[in-house]
């Protein structure tokens, strides 16, 4: 039977259904909204199990956002999905360098992905950043290399690329770092999930 719901109540009802379907599952309070928003975005309850949080990951992400940090993404889709109104009120902005001419030119010359060059460009930003990666495992791989080279120090890494080639392996590289992270273990993820996690953090600040 179709429910008659006012437009402004649809999201609220969706979260009620998610809570009902999770049954007696309980999550740490700071993680709960992130997990539920990932499920809300995908209708995939696997995120209740495959989202991995490092110690104090959410706390670190919230603190950075409150201090006006920027967010770096690997797709225009993720950039479009992040709530820029809230982020800008906090003093931050969203960057996606994938379509930049200099990035495309250098990637072609070097024979590497744009994601690799984009992360290198992001590492030169003079602001603290959260990296939200939802598509390109090569972005995560390069972030790990930049960490090892001590050329980048993210406030938080959101590692949720989706796919089959080097996806699982790239996430495992981040799971073995000391940097705060939220990672979707396995093959699942996507730009929508990266944006959803960013928004879940932003909404916790503004609620």
Coordinates of C-alpha atoms in Angstrom, one line a residue:
X1 CA 0.0 0.0 0.0
X2 CA 1.4 3.4 -1.0
X3 CA 2.0 5.8 1.9
X4 CA 0.7 9.3 1.6
X5 CA 3.6 11.4 2.8
X6 CA 4.2 15.2 2.6
X7 CA 7.3 16.0 0.5
X8 CA 9.1 17.5 3.5
X9 CA 8.6 14.3 5.5
X10 CA 9.9 11.8 2.9
X11 CA 13.5 11.8 4.2
X12 CA 12.4 11.6 7.8
X13 CA 10.2 8.6 7.0
X14 CA 13.1 7.0 5.1
X15 CA 15.3 7.1 8.1
X16 CA 12.5 5.7 10.3
X17 CA 12.3 2.7 7.9
X18 CA 16.1 2.3 7.9
X19 CA 16.0 2.2 11.7
X20 CA 13.2 -0.3 11.7
X21 CA 14.9 -2.5 9.2
X22 CA 18.2 -2.4 11.2
X23 CA 16.3 -3.9 14.1
X24 CA 18.4 -4.3 17.2
X25 CA 21.6 -3.3 15.5
X26 CA 23.4 -0.6 17.5
X27 CA 26.2 1.7 16.4
X28 CA 28.4 4.2 18.2
X29 CA 26.4 7.5 18.3
X30 CA 28.9 9.4 16.2
X31 CA 28.9 6.7 13.5
X32 CA 25.2 6.0 13.4
X33 CA 24.1 9.0 11.3
X34 CA 26.9 8.4 8.8
X35 CA 26.0 4.7 8.4
X36 CA 22.3 5.4 8.0
X37 CA 22.9 8.2 5.5
X38 CA 25.1 5.8 3.4
X39 CA 22.2 3.3 3.5
X40 CA 19.7 6.1 2.7
X41 CA 21.7 7.1 -0.3
X42 CA 22.2 3.6 -1.7
X43 CA 19.3 1.5 -0.2
X44 CA 22.1 -1.0 0.6
X45 CA 22.3 -2.3 4.1
X46 CA 25.7 -3.7 3.6
X47 CA 27.1 -0.4 4.7
X48 CA 26.1 -1.3 8.2
X49 CA 28.9 -3.8 8.1
X50 CA 31.4 -2.6 5.5
X51 CA 32.0 1.0 6.7
X52 CA 35.2 1.0 8.8
X53 CA 36.0 3.9 11.1
X54 CA 39.5 4.6 12.5
X55 CA 39.6 5.7 16.2
X56 CA 38.2 9.2 16.5
X57 CA 37.7 9.5 12.7
X58 CA 34.3 11.3 13.1
X59 CA 35.6 13.5 15.9
X60 CA 38.6 14.5 13.7
X61 CA 36.4 15.2 10.7
X62 CA 34.0 17.3 12.7
X63 CA 36.8 19.3 14.3
X64 CA 38.4 20.0 10.9
X65 CA 35.1 21.1 9.3
X66 CA 34.3 23.4 12.3
X67 CA 37.8 25.0 11.7
X68 CA 36.9 25.7 8.1
X69 CA 38.8 23.0 6.3
X70 CA 38.3 22.3 2.6
X71 CA 37.1 19.0 1.0
X72 CA 38.9 17.5 -2.0
X73 CA 36.9 15.0 -4.2
X74 CA 37.8 12.9 -7.2
X75 CA 34.6 13.5 -9.2
X76 CA 32.4 16.4 -10.2
X77 CA 29.5 14.2 -9.1
X78 CA 30.7 14.1 -5.5
X79 CA 31.5 17.8 -5.5
X80 CA 27.9 18.5 -6.7
X81 CA 26.4 16.3 -4.0
X82 CA 28.2 17.9 -1.0
X83 CA 26.2 20.6 0.8
X84 CA 28.3 23.6 -0.1
X85 CA 26.0 26.0 1.7
X86 CA 26.8 24.5 5.1
X87 CA 30.5 24.0 4.2
X88 CA 30.9 27.6 3.1
X89 CA 29.2 28.9 6.3
X90 CA 32.0 27.0 8.2
X91 CA 34.7 28.6 6.0
X92 CA 35.4 25.7 3.7
X93 CA 35.1 25.0 0.0
X94 CA 35.0 21.9 -2.2
X95 CA 37.7 21.2 -4.8
X96 CA 37.7 18.8 -7.7
X97 CA 40.7 19.2 -10.0
X98 CA 39.8 16.3 -12.4
X99 CA 38.7 18.6 -15.2
X100 CA 41.4 21.2 -14.9
X101 CA 43.4 21.6 -18.1
X102 CA 46.8 21.5 -16.4
X103 CA 45.8 18.2 -14.7
X104 CA 44.6 16.7 -18.0
X105 CA 47.8 17.8 -19.8
X106 CA 50.2 16.5 -17.2
X107 CA 48.4 13.2 -16.8
X108 CA 48.6 12.6 -20.6
X109 CA 52.3 13.6 -20.7
X110 CA 53.1 11.2 -17.8
X111 CA 50.8 8.4 -18.8
X112 CA 49.0 8.4 -15.5
X113 CA 45.4 8.9 -14.4
X114 CA 44.0 12.4 -13.8
X115 CA 43.2 11.2 -10.3
X116 CA 46.9 10.8 -9.5
X117 CA 47.7 14.3 -10.7
X118 CA 44.6 15.7 -9.0
X119 CA 45.8 14.4 -5.6
X120 CA 49.2 15.8 -6.2
X121 CA 47.7 19.2 -6.9
X122 CA 45.5 18.9 -3.8
X123 CA 48.6 18.2 -1.7
X124 CA 49.8 21.7 -2.6
X125 CA 46.7 23.5 -1.1
X126 CA 47.6 25.7 1.8
X127 CA 44.5 24.6 3.8
X128 CA 43.8 21.5 5.9
X129 CA 41.6 19.2 3.8
X130 CA 39.3 16.2 4.0
X131 CA 39.8 13.8 1.0
X132 CA 36.6 12.3 -0.1
X133 CA 37.3 9.6 -2.8
X134 CA 34.3 7.8 -4.3
X135 CA 35.5 6.7 -7.8
X136 CA 39.2 6.4 -8.4
X137 CA 41.3 3.9 -6.6
X138 CA 44.4 5.5 -8.1
X139 CA 43.6 8.6 -6.1
X140 CA 43.7 6.6 -2.8
X141 CA 46.9 4.9 -3.9
X142 CA 48.5 8.2 -4.6
X143 CA 47.3 9.7 -1.3
X144 CA 49.0 6.8 0.5
X145 CA 52.2 7.5 -1.4
X146 CA 52.0 11.2 -0.6
X147 CA 51.5 10.2 3.1
X148 CA 54.6 8.1 3.0
X149 CA 56.5 10.9 1.3
X150 CA 55.1 13.3 4.0
X151 CA 53.7 15.6 1.4
X152 CA 50.2 15.6 2.6
X153 CA 48.5 15.4 6.0
X154 CA 44.7 15.1 5.6
X155 CA 42.3 15.8 8.5
X156 CA 40.3 12.7 7.3
X157 CA 40.3 10.3 4.4
X158 CA 36.9 9.1 3.1
X159 CA 37.9 6.1 1.0
X160 CA 34.9 4.7 -0.8
X161 CA 35.8 4.1 -4.5
X162 CA 33.6 1.6 -6.3
X163 CA 34.6 -1.0 -8.8
X164 CA 36.9 -4.0 -9.5
X165 CA 40.4 -3.0 -10.5
X166 CA 42.6 -2.1 -7.5
X167 CA 39.6 -1.0 -5.5
X168 CA 39.9 -3.4 -2.6
X169 CA 43.7 -3.1 -2.5
X170 CA 43.6 0.8 -2.5
X171 CA 41.2 0.8 0.5
X172 CA 43.5 -1.6 2.4
X173 CA 46.4 0.8 1.9
X174 CA 44.4 3.5 3.7
X175 CA 43.3 1.1 6.4
X176 CA 46.9 0.5 7.3
X177 CA 47.7 4.2 7.9
X178 CA 47.6 6.3 11.1
X179 CA 45.5 9.0 9.4
X180 CA 41.8 9.3 10.4
X181 CA 39.7 7.4 7.9
X182 CA 36.2 6.2 7.0
X183 CA 36.5 3.4 4.5
X184 CA 34.0 1.2 2.8
X185 CA 35.7 -2.1 2.8
X186 CA 35.3 -4.2 -0.3
X187 CA 34.1 -3.3 -3.8
X188 CA 31.1 -1.1 -2.9
X189 CA 31.1 2.7 -2.8
X190 CA 30.7 5.6 -5.2
X191 CA 30.7 9.3 -5.5
X192 CA 27.2 9.4 -4.0
X193 CA 28.5 7.6 -0.9
X194 CA 31.5 10.0 -0.6
X195 CA 29.1 13.0 -0.8
X196 CA 26.7 11.3 1.7
X197 CA 29.4 10.8 4.3
X198 CA 30.6 14.4 3.9
X199 CA 27.0 15.6 4.3
X200 CA 26.4 13.4 7.4
X201 CA 29.4 15.1 9.0
X202 CA 28.1 18.6 8.0
X203 CA 24.6 17.9 9.2
X204 CA 25.9 16.8 12.6
X205 CA 27.5 20.2 13.0
X206 CA 24.4 22.2 11.9
X207 CA 21.6 20.2 13.4

